[in-house]
Amino acid sequence: MVLFEPQPTDEQQQQQQKEATKATSSSSSETTRGSTVAAVSENANGGDAASDGFETASERDVSDNEEDDRPGDQQPPQQRGPDSYQDALNDEQLKEKALAQANDAKTEGNNLFGNGQYQEALLQYEVALQVTAEMPSATEIRSICHSNRAVCFLKLVNYEETIKECNKALELNASYMKALVRRGEAHEKLEHFEEAIADMKKILELDPANDHARKAIRRLEPLAAEKRDKMKEEMIGKLKELGNSVLGRFGMSIDNFKAVKDPNTGSYSISFQN
């Protein structure tokens, strides 16, 4: 006997289709959720691969700190400069020592000069000048030593050196009267009477009551005038020689010409005499 399975009705078929569709949708959702969870888990556990080539904020902070901590990037501490106050104190001490040494040498030079040892005295004064070279505060002792060297040369009859040393002393102290007196004496010895008179006049400007300078001027002025006249005669004689050498070619001489002074104006006129 053949059995036939009863066919579902239309309503039953529609119900079965709905249930099948619902089951399929549920299965798809589970699959999707599983894939998503797996992806999230993979990202959480294997994120290093996904972040290659990128730097996070925390990584930058660590990197900066490490670079700052490297010895090569740190600046060395600045060295302290010299103590300017101590340097100034040392300079003053050196200057005081040099001045003390110069005074000792000058004193020794004075003692030697008093004993007539002029060459030895010159050396001591030179020592004083050397140790005080380039010292503005040593102007006084330097001018004295130059003047003392001048009088040593005066005693040694070396008048040119006397004048040179006096010039140096007066460059340091223009009103140093001893240097003016000694230079005036040296000029007189060399018959530089005009220069000697100028020195004596300078002394009178500084000390109008200086009787020595006044007497020296009265004594030197006639000598200066005599020297001027002598020099004038020598010059005229040389000019005559030169004139005669030229005029002789024409049969004449200087003697053919006479200079006549005008008493009113003091000028001269030249007249020819045959």
Coordinates of C-alpha atoms in Angstrom, one line a residue:
M1 CA 0.0 0.0 0.0
V2 CA 1.4 3.3 -1.0
L3 CA 1.3 6.1 1.6
F4 CA 1.2 9.7 0.5
E5 CA 2.6 12.5 2.7
P6 CA 0.1 15.2 3.1
Q7 CA 1.1 18.5 1.4
P8 CA 1.4 21.5 3.6
T9 CA -1.0 24.2 3.1
D10 CA -0.2 27.6 1.7
E11 CA -0.2 29.1 5.2
Q12 CA 2.2 26.5 6.4
Q13 CA 4.6 27.1 3.5
Q14 CA 4.7 30.8 4.2
Q15 CA 5.4 30.1 7.9
Q16 CA 8.3 27.8 7.0
Q17 CA 9.9 30.3 4.7
K18 CA 9.8 33.0 7.4
E19 CA 11.5 30.7 9.9
A20 CA 14.2 29.7 7.3
T21 CA 14.9 33.4 6.5
K22 CA 15.1 34.3 10.2
A23 CA 17.5 31.4 10.8
T24 CA 19.7 32.5 7.9
S25 CA 19.8 36.1 9.2
S26 CA 20.8 35.0 12.7
S27 CA 23.6 32.9 11.3
S28 CA 25.0 35.8 9.3
S29 CA 24.9 38.1 12.3
E30 CA 26.9 35.6 14.4
T31 CA 29.5 35.3 11.6
T32 CA 29.9 39.1 11.4
R33 CA 30.2 39.4 15.1
G34 CA 32.9 36.7 15.2
S35 CA 34.9 38.4 12.4
T36 CA 34.7 41.8 14.2
V37 CA 35.9 40.3 17.5
A38 CA 38.7 38.5 15.8
A39 CA 39.8 41.7 14.1
V40 CA 39.7 43.7 17.3
S41 CA 41.6 41.0 19.1
E42 CA 44.2 40.9 16.3
N43 CA 44.7 44.7 16.5
A44 CA 45.1 44.6 20.2
N45 CA 47.6 41.8 20.2
G46 CA 49.5 42.6 17.0
G47 CA 49.3 46.4 16.8
D48 CA 53.0 46.8 16.3
A49 CA 52.6 45.7 12.7
A50 CA 49.8 48.2 12.1
S51 CA 51.7 51.1 13.7
D52 CA 55.1 50.7 11.9
G53 CA 56.3 54.0 10.5
F54 CA 54.3 56.1 12.9
E55 CA 55.3 57.8 16.1
T56 CA 53.0 58.3 19.0
A57 CA 53.1 61.3 21.3
S58 CA 54.5 59.1 24.1
E59 CA 57.2 57.9 21.8
R60 CA 58.2 61.4 20.9
D61 CA 58.4 62.4 24.6
V62 CA 60.7 59.5 25.4
S63 CA 62.9 60.2 22.3
D64 CA 63.3 63.9 23.3
N65 CA 64.2 63.0 26.8
E66 CA 66.8 60.5 25.7
E67 CA 68.4 63.1 23.4
D68 CA 68.5 65.6 26.2
D69 CA 70.2 63.1 28.4
R70 CA 73.0 62.4 25.9
P71 CA 76.3 63.8 27.1
G72 CA 77.2 65.3 23.7
D73 CA 74.2 67.6 23.7
Q74 CA 74.7 69.1 27.1
Q75 CA 76.4 72.5 27.3
P76 CA 79.5 72.5 29.6
P77 CA 79.4 74.9 32.5
Q78 CA 80.9 78.3 31.8
Q79 CA 84.3 79.0 33.2
R80 CA 84.5 82.0 35.6
G81 CA 86.6 84.9 34.3
P82 CA 89.6 86.4 36.2
D83 CA 88.8 88.5 39.2
S84 CA 89.2 92.0 37.9
Y85 CA 89.6 93.4 41.4
Q86 CA 92.4 91.0 42.2
D87 CA 94.1 91.8 38.8
A88 CA 93.9 95.6 39.6
L89 CA 95.3 94.9 43.0
N90 CA 98.2 93.0 41.5
D91 CA 98.9 95.8 39.0
E92 CA 99.0 98.3 41.8
Q93 CA 101.4 96.1 43.8
L94 CA 103.7 95.8 40.7
K95 CA 103.6 99.5 40.2
E96 CA 104.5 100.2 43.8
K97 CA 107.3 97.7 43.6
A98 CA 108.7 99.3 40.4
L99 CA 108.5 102.8 42.0
A100 CA 110.3 101.6 45.1
Q101 CA 113.1 100.0 42.9
A102 CA 113.4 103.2 40.9
N103 CA 113.7 105.3 44.0
D104 CA 116.4 103.0 45.3
A105 CA 118.3 103.3 42.0
K106 CA 118.0 107.1 42.0
T107 CA 119.3 107.3 45.5
E108 CA 122.3 105.1 44.6
G109 CA 122.9 107.3 41.6
N110 CA 122.9 110.5 43.7
N111 CA 125.4 108.9 46.0
L112 CA 127.6 108.0 43.1
F113 CA 127.3 111.4 41.7
G114 CA 128.3 112.9 45.0
N115 CA 131.5 110.8 44.9
G116 CA 132.3 112.0 41.4
Q117 CA 131.4 108.6 39.8
Y118 CA 129.4 110.1 37.0
Q119 CA 129.5 107.1 34.6
E120 CA 128.3 104.8 37.4
A121 CA 125.6 107.3 38.4
L122 CA 124.4 107.4 34.8
L123 CA 123.8 103.6 34.9
Q124 CA 121.7 103.8 38.1
Y125 CA 119.5 106.6 36.7
E126 CA 119.0 104.5 33.6
V127 CA 117.9 101.5 35.8
A128 CA 115.3 103.8 37.4
L129 CA 114.1 104.8 33.9
Q130 CA 113.9 101.3 32.7
V131 CA 111.8 99.9 35.6
T132 CA 109.3 102.8 35.3
A133 CA 108.9 102.7 31.5
E134 CA 105.3 103.1 30.3
M135 CA 104.2 104.2 33.8
P136 CA 102.2 107.4 33.7
S137 CA 102.3 107.5 37.5
A138 CA 106.1 107.7 37.4
T139 CA 106.3 111.0 35.5
E140 CA 108.0 112.9 38.3
I141 CA 110.8 110.4 39.0
R142 CA 111.4 109.9 35.3
S143 CA 111.8 113.6 34.7
I144 CA 114.2 113.9 37.7
C145 CA 116.3 111.0 36.4
H146 CA 116.6 112.5 33.0
S147 CA 117.7 115.8 34.5
N148 CA 120.2 114.0 36.8
R149 CA 121.6 112.3 33.7
A150 CA 121.9 115.7 32.1
V151 CA 124.1 117.0 34.9
C152 CA 126.2 113.9 34.7
F153 CA 126.9 114.6 31.0
L154 CA 127.5 118.2 31.8
K155 CA 130.3 117.1 34.2
L156 CA 131.6 114.8 31.6
V157 CA 131.7 117.7 29.1
N158 CA 129.2 116.0 26.8
Y159 CA 127.0 119.0 26.1
E160 CA 125.0 117.5 23.3
E161 CA 123.8 114.6 25.5
T162 CA 123.1 117.1 28.3
I163 CA 120.7 118.9 26.0
K164 CA 119.0 115.7 24.9
E165 CA 118.4 114.6 28.5
C166 CA 117.1 118.0 29.4
N167 CA 114.7 117.9 26.5
K168 CA 113.4 114.5 27.7
A169 CA 113.0 115.9 31.2
L170 CA 111.1 118.9 30.0
E171 CA 108.8 116.8 27.8
L172 CA 107.6 115.1 31.1
N173 CA 107.6 118.4 33.1
A174 CA 107.7 121.6 31.1
S175 CA 108.2 123.8 34.2
Y176 CA 111.2 121.8 35.5
M177 CA 113.6 124.8 36.2
K178 CA 116.7 122.6 37.0
A179 CA 116.4 121.1 33.5
L180 CA 116.0 124.6 32.0
V181 CA 119.1 125.8 33.9
R182 CA 121.2 122.8 32.8
R183 CA 120.1 123.0 29.2
G184 CA 120.9 126.7 29.2
E185 CA 124.4 126.0 30.5
A186 CA 125.0 123.4 27.8
H187 CA 123.8 125.8 25.1
E188 CA 126.2 128.5 26.4
K189 CA 129.1 126.0 26.3
L190 CA 128.3 125.2 22.7
E191 CA 127.9 129.0 22.0
H192 CA 124.2 128.6 21.3
F193 CA 123.6 131.9 22.9
E194 CA 120.2 132.6 21.5
E195 CA 119.0 129.2 22.8
A196 CA 120.5 129.8 26.2
I197 CA 118.8 133.2 26.4
A198 CA 115.5 131.6 25.5
D199 CA 115.9 129.1 28.4
M200 CA 116.7 131.9 30.9
K201 CA 113.7 133.8 29.8
K202 CA 111.5 130.8 30.3
I203 CA 112.9 130.5 33.9
L204 CA 112.0 134.2 34.5
E205 CA 108.4 133.4 33.3
L206 CA 108.2 130.7 35.9
D207 CA 110.0 132.6 38.6
P208 CA 110.2 136.4 38.0
A209 CA 112.4 136.8 41.0
N210 CA 115.1 134.5 39.7
D211 CA 118.2 136.7 39.8
H212 CA 120.5 134.0 38.3
A213 CA 118.4 133.9 35.1
R214 CA 118.3 137.7 34.9
K215 CA 122.1 138.0 35.2
A216 CA 122.6 135.3 32.7
I217 CA 120.5 137.1 30.1
R218 CA 122.5 140.3 30.6
R219 CA 125.7 138.4 30.2
L220 CA 124.5 136.4 27.2
E221 CA 122.9 139.1 25.1
P222 CA 126.2 140.8 24.1
L223 CA 127.7 137.4 23.2
A224 CA 124.7 136.7 21.1
A225 CA 124.9 140.0 19.3
E226 CA 128.6 139.5 18.7
K227 CA 128.0 136.1 17.2
R228 CA 125.3 137.5 15.0
D229 CA 127.7 140.1 13.6
K230 CA 130.3 137.5 13.1
M231 CA 128.0 135.2 11.2
K232 CA 126.8 138.2 9.1
E233 CA 130.4 139.0 8.2
E234 CA 131.1 135.4 7.3
M235 CA 128.0 135.3 5.1
I236 CA 128.9 138.5 3.3
G237 CA 132.4 137.2 2.7
K238 CA 131.0 134.0 1.1
L239 CA 128.6 136.0 -1.0
K240 CA 131.5 138.2 -2.2
E241 CA 133.5 135.2 -3.2
L242 CA 130.5 133.9 -5.1
G243 CA 129.9 137.3 -6.7
N244 CA 133.5 137.8 -7.8
S245 CA 133.6 134.4 -9.4
V246 CA 130.7 135.4 -11.6
L247 CA 131.5 139.1 -12.2
G248 CA 135.1 138.3 -12.9
R249 CA 134.1 136.9 -16.2
F250 CA 133.0 140.4 -17.2
G251 CA 136.0 142.2 -15.8
M252 CA 134.2 143.4 -12.7
S253 CA 134.1 142.6 -9.0
I254 CA 131.9 143.1 -5.9
D255 CA 134.1 146.1 -5.0
N256 CA 132.5 147.9 -7.9
F257 CA 129.2 147.9 -6.0
K258 CA 128.6 149.8 -2.8
A259 CA 125.7 149.3 -0.4
V260 CA 124.4 152.6 1.1
K261 CA 122.1 152.5 4.1
D262 CA 119.2 154.9 4.2
P263 CA 119.2 156.4 7.8
N264 CA 115.5 157.1 7.7
T265 CA 114.2 153.7 6.6
G266 CA 117.2 151.4 7.4
S267 CA 117.1 149.9 3.9
Y268 CA 120.0 149.6 1.6
S269 CA 120.6 150.8 -2.0
I270 CA 123.2 149.4 -4.3
S271 CA 125.3 151.8 -6.4
F272 CA 127.9 151.0 -9.0
Q273 CA 131.4 152.5 -8.8
N274 CA 133.9 152.3 -11.6

